[in-house]
C-alpha atoms as an extended CHARMM CRD file, in Angstrom:
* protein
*
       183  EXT
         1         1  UNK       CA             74.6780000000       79.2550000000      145.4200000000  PROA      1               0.0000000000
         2         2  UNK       CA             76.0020000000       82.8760000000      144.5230000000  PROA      2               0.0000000000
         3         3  UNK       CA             73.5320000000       83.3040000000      141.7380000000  PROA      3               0.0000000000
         4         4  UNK       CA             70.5060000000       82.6760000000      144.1640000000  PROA      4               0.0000000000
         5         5  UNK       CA             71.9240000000       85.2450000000      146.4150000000  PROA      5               0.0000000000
         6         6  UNK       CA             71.8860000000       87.6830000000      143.3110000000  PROA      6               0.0000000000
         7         7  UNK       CA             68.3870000000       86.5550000000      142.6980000000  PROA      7               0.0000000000
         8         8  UNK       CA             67.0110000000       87.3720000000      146.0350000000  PROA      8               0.0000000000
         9         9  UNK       CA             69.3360000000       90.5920000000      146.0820000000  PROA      9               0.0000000000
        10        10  UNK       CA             67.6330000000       91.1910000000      142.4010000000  PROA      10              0.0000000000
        11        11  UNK       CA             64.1770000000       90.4410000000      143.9130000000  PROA      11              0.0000000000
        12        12  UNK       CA             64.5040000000       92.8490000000      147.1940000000  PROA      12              0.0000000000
        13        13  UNK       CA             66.0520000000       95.7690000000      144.9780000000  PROA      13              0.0000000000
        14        14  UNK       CA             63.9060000000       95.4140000000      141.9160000000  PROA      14              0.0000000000
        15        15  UNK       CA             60.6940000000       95.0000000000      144.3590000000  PROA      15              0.0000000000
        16        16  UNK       CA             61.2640000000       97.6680000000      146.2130000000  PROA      16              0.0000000000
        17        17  UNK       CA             61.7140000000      100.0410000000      143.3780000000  PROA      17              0.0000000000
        18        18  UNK       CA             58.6580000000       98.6770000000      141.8640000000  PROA      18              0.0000000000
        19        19  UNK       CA             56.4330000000       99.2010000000      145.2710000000  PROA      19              0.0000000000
        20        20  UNK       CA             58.1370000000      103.0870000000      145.0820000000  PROA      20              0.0000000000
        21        21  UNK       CA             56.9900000000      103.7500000000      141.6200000000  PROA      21              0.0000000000
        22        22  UNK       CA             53.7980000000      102.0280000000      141.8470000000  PROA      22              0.0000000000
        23        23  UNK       CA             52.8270000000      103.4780000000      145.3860000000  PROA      23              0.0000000000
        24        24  UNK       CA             53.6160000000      106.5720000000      144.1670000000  PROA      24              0.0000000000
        25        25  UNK       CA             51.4090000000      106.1320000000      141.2250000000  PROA      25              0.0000000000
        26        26  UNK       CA             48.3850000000      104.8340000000      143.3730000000  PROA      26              0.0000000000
        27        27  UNK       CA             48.8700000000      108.3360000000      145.5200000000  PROA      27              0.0000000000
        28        28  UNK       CA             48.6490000000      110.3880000000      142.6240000000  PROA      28              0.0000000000
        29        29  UNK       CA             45.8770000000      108.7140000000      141.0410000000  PROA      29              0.0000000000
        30        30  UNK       CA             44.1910000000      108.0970000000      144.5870000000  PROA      30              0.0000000000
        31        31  UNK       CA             44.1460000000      111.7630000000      145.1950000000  PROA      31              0.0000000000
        32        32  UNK       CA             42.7380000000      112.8050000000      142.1910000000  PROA      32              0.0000000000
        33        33  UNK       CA             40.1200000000      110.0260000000      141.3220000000  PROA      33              0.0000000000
        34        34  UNK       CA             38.7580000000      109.0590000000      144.7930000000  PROA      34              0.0000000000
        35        35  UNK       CA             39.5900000000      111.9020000000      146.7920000000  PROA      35              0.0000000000
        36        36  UNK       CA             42.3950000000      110.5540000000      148.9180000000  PROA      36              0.0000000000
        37        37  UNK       CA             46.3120000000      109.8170000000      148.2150000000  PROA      37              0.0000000000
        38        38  UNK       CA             45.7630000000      106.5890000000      151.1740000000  PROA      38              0.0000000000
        39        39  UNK       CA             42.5760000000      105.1030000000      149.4920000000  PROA      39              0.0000000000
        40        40  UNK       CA             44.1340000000      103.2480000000      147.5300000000  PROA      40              0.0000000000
        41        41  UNK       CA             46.2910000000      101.7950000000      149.9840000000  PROA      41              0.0000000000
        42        42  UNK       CA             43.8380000000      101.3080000000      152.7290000000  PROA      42              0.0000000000
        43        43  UNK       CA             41.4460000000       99.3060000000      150.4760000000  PROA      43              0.0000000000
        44        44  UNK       CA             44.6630000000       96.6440000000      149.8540000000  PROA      44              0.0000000000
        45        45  UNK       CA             44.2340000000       95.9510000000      153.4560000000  PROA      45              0.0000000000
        46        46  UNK       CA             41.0250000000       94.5390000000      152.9010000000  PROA      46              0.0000000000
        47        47  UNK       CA             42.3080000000       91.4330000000      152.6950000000  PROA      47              0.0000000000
        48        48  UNK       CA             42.7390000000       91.8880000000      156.6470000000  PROA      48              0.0000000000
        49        49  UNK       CA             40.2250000000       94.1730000000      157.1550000000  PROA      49              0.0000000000
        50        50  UNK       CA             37.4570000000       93.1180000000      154.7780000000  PROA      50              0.0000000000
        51        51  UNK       CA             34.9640000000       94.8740000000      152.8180000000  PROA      51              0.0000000000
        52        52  UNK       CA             35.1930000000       98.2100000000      155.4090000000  PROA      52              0.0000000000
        53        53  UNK       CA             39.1750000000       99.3540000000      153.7840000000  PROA      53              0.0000000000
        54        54  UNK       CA             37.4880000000       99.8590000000      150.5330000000  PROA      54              0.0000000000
        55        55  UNK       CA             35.7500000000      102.9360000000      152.0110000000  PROA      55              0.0000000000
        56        56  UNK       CA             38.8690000000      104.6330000000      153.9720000000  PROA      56              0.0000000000
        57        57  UNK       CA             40.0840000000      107.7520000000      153.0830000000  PROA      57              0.0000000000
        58        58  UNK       CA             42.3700000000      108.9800000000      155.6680000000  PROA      58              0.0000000000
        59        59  UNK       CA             46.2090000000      107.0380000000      156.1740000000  PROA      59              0.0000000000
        60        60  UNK       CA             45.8620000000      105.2660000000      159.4460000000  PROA      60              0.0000000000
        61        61  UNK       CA             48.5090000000      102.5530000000      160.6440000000  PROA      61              0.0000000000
        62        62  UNK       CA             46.0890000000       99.8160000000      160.4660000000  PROA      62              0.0000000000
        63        63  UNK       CA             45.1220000000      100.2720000000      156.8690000000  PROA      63              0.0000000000
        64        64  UNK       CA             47.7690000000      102.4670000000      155.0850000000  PROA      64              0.0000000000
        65        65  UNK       CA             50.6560000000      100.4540000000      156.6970000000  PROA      65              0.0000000000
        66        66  UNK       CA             48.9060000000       97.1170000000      156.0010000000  PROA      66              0.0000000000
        67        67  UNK       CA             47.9930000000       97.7690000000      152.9710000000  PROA      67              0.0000000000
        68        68  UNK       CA             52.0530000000       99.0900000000      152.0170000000  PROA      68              0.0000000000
        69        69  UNK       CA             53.6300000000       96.3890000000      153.6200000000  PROA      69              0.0000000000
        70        70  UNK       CA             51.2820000000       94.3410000000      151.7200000000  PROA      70              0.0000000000
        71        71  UNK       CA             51.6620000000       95.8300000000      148.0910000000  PROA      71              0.0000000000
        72        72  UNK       CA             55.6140000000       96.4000000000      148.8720000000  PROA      72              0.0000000000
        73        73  UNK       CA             55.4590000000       92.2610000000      149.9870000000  PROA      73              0.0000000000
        74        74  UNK       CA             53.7160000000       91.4600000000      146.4700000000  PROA      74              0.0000000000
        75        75  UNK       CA             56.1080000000       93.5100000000      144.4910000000  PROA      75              0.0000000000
        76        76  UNK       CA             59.1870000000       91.8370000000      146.1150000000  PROA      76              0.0000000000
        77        77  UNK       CA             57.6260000000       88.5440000000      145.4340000000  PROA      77              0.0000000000
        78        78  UNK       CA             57.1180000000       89.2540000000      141.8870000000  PROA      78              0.0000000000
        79        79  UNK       CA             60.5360000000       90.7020000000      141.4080000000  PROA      79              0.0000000000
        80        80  UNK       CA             61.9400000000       87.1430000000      142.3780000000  PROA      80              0.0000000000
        81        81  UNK       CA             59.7350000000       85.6620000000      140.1660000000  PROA      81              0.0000000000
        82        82  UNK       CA             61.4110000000       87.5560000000      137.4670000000  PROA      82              0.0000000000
        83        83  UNK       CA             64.9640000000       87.9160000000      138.9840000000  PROA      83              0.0000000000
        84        84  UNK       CA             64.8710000000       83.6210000000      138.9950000000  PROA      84              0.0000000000
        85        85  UNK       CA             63.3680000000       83.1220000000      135.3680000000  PROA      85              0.0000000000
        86        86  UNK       CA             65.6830000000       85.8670000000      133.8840000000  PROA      86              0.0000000000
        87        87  UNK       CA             69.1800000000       84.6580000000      135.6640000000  PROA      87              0.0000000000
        88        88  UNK       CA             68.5150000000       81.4640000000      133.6250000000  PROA      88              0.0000000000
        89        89  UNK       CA             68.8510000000       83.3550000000      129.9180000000  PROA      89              0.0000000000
        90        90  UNK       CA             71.8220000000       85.5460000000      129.3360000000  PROA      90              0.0000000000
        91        91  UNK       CA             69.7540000000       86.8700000000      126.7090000000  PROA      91              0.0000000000
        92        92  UNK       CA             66.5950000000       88.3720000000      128.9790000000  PROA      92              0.0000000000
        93        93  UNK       CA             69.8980000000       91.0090000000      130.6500000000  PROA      93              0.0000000000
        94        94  UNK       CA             70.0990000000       92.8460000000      127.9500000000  PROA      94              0.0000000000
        95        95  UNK       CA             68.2190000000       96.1440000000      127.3980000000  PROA      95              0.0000000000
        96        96  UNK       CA             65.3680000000       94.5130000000      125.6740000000  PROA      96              0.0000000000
        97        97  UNK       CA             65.2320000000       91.2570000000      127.4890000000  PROA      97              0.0000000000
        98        98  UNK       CA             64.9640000000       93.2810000000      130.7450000000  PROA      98              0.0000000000
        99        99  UNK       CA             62.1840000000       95.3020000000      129.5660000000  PROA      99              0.0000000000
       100       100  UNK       CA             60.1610000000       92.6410000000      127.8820000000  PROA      100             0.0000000000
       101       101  UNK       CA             60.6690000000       90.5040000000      130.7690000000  PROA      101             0.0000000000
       102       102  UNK       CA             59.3980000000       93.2960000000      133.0690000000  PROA      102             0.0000000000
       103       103  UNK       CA             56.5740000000       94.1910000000      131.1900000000  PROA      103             0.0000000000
       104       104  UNK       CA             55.6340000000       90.0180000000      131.1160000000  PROA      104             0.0000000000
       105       105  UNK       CA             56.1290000000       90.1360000000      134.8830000000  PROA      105             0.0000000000
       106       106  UNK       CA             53.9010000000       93.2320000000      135.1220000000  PROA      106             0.0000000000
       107       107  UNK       CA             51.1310000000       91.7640000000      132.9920000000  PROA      107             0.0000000000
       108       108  UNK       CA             51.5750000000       88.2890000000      134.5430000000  PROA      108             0.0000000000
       109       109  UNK       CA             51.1480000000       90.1240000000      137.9500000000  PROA      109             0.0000000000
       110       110  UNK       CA             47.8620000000       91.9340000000      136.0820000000  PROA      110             0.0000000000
       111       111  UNK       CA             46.2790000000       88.8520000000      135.1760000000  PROA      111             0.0000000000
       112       112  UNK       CA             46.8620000000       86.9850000000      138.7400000000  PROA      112             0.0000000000
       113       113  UNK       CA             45.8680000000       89.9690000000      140.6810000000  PROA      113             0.0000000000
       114       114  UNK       CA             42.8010000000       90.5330000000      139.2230000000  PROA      114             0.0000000000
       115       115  UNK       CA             41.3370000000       87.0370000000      136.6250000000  PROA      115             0.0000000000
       116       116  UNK       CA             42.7330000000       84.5400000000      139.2810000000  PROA      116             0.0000000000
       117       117  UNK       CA             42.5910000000       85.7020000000      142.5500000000  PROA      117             0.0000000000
       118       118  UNK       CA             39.7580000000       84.8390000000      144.6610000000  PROA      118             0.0000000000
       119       119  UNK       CA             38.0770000000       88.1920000000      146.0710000000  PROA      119             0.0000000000
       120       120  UNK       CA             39.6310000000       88.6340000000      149.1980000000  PROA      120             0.0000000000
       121       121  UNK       CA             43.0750000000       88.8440000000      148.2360000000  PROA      121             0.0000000000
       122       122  UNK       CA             42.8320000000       90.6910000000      145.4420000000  PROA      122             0.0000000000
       123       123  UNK       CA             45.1730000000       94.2710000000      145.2310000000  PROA      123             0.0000000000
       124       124  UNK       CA             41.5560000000       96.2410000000      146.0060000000  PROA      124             0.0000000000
       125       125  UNK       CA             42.8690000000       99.3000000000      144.6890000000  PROA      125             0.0000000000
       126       126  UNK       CA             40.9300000000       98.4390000000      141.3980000000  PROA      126             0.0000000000
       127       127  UNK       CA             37.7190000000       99.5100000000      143.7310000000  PROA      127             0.0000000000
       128       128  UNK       CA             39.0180000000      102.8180000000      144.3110000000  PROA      128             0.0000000000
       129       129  UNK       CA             40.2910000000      103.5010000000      141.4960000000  PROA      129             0.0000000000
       130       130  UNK       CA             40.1410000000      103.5130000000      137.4380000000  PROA      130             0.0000000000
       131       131  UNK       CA             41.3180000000      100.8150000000      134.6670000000  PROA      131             0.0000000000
       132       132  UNK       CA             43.5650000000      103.3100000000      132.8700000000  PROA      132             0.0000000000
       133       133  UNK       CA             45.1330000000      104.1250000000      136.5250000000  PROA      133             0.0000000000
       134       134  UNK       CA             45.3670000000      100.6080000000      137.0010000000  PROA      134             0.0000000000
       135       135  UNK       CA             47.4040000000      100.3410000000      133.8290000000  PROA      135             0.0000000000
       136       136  UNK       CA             49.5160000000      102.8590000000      135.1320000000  PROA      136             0.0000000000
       137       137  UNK       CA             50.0980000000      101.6690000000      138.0140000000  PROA      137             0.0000000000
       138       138  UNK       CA             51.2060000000       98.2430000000      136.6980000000  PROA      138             0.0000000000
       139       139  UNK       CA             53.3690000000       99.9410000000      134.2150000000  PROA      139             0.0000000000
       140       140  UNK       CA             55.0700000000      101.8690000000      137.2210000000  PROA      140             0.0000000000
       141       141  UNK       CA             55.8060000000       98.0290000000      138.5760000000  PROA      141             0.0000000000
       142       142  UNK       CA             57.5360000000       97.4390000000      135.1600000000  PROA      142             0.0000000000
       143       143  UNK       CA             59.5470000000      100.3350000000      135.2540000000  PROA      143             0.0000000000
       144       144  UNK       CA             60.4590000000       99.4440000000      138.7240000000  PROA      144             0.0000000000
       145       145  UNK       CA             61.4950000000       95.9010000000      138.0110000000  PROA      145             0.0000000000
       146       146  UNK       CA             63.4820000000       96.8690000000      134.9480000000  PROA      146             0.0000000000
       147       147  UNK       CA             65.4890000000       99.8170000000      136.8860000000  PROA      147             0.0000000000
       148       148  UNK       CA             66.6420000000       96.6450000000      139.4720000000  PROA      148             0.0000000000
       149       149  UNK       CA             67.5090000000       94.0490000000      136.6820000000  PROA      149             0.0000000000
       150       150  UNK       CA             69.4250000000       96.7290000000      134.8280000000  PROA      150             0.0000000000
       151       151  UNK       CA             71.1240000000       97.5820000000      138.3870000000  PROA      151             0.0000000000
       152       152  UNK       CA             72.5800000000       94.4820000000      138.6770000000  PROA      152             0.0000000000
       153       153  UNK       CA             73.0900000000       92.7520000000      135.2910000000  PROA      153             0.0000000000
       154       154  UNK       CA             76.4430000000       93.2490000000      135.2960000000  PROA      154             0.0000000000
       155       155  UNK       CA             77.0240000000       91.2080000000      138.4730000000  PROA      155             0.0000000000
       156       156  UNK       CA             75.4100000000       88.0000000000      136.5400000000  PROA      156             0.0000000000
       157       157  UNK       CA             78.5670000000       87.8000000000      134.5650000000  PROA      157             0.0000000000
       158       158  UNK       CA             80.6380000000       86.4100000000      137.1750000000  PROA      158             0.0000000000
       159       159  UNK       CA             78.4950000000       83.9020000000      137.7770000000  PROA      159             0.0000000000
       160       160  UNK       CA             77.9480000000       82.1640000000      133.9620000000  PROA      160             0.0000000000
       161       161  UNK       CA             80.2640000000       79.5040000000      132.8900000000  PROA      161             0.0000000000
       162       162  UNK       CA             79.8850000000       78.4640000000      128.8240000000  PROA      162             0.0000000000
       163       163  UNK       CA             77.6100000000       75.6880000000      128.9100000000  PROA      163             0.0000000000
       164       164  UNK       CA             79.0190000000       74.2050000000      125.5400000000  PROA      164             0.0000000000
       165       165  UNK       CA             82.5400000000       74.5780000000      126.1510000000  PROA      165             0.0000000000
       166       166  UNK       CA             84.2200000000       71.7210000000      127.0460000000  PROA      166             0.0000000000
       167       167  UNK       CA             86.7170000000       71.6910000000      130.1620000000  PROA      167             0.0000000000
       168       168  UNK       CA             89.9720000000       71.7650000000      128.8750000000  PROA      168             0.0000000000
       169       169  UNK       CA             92.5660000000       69.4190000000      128.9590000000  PROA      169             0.0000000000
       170       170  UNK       CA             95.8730000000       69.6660000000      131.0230000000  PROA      170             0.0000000000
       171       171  UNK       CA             98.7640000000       69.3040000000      128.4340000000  PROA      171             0.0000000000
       172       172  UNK       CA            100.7390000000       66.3420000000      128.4270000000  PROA      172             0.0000000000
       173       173  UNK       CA            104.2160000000       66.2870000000      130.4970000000  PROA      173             0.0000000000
       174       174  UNK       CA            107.0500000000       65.4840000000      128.9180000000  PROA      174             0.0000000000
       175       175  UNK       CA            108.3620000000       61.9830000000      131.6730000000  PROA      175             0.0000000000
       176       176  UNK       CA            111.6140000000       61.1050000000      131.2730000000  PROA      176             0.0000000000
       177       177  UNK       CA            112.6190000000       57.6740000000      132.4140000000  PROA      177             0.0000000000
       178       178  UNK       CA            116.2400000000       56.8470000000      133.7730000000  PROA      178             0.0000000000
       179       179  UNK       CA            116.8020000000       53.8590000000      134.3750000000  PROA      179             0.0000000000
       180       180  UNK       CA            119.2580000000       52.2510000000      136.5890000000  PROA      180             0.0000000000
       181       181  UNK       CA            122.7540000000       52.5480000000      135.3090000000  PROA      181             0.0000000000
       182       182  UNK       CA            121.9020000000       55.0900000000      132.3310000000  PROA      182             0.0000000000
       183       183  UNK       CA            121.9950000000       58.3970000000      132.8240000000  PROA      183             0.0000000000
């Protein structure tokens, strides 16, 4: 039970780091290729919206915050994904596992978002914005995810037991018997 409350702790910290670096990265890029630091954002709200967020520029609470809470939402979710699949190898904590893994995430996250998702719930910042600032974005998410697995690797440890080691054995007590009369 402990280890899914480090996987959901893993998923919330990792996620939100992810959603920092990425938002951050969909600002800068936003502002320089289509004009506006929010249009990015706003056009991830089209899955509420529609069509019309692809063509805001200025933040506004109906489309900016939608479309954060919406990204941030995705990135936790993906972090769990991770957080659960990793907790089951000792091997994907260490430096390389965690940024292999996160990179796989990132990609995984790539290919959902934008070969399998039907239209509507797509990111929509890929209308605003380039496919090498897409890339960067994503790779912002796998920074992200590995800075909150290497956070809280250490705390994993606790948790593992050695799956091949038998339990051990009590050692045998020594009984002595008296019997009635000899002592």
């Amino acid at each position: 039970m402990k280890k899914w409350k480090l996987v959901l702790t893993q998923g919330l910290l990792a996620g939100s780091l992810a959603s920092a670096f990425s938002t951050a990265v969909l600002a800068l890029t936003g502002r320089r290729e289509a004009g506006s630091a929010a249009a990015p954002l706003n056009a991830v709200s089209h899955w509420y919206w529609g069509d019309e967020a692809f063509d805001r520029q200025d933040a506004d609470l109906g489309h900016t915050a939608v479309g954060y809470l919406t990204h941030h939402s995705a990135a936790i979710f993906w972090a769990t994904v991770y957080a659960a699949l990793a907790s089951q190898k000792p091997a994907s904590r260490t430096t390389p596992g965690v940024l292999l893994g996160a990179a796989a995430t990132s990609a995984t996250a790539y290919l959902a978002d934008f070969k399998l998702t039907p239209h509507r719930f797509t990111p929509g910042y890929e209308h605003r914005l380039s496919t090498a600032a897409l890339v960067a974005v994503h790779a912002a998410l796998a920074v992200g995810l590995a800075a909150g697995a290497l956070a809280l690797r250490d705390q994993y440890a606790d948790e593992e037991e050695p799956e091949d080691q038998e339990p051990e054995e009590p050692e045998p007590r020594i009984v002595r018997h008296v019997r009635a009369g000899n002592i």
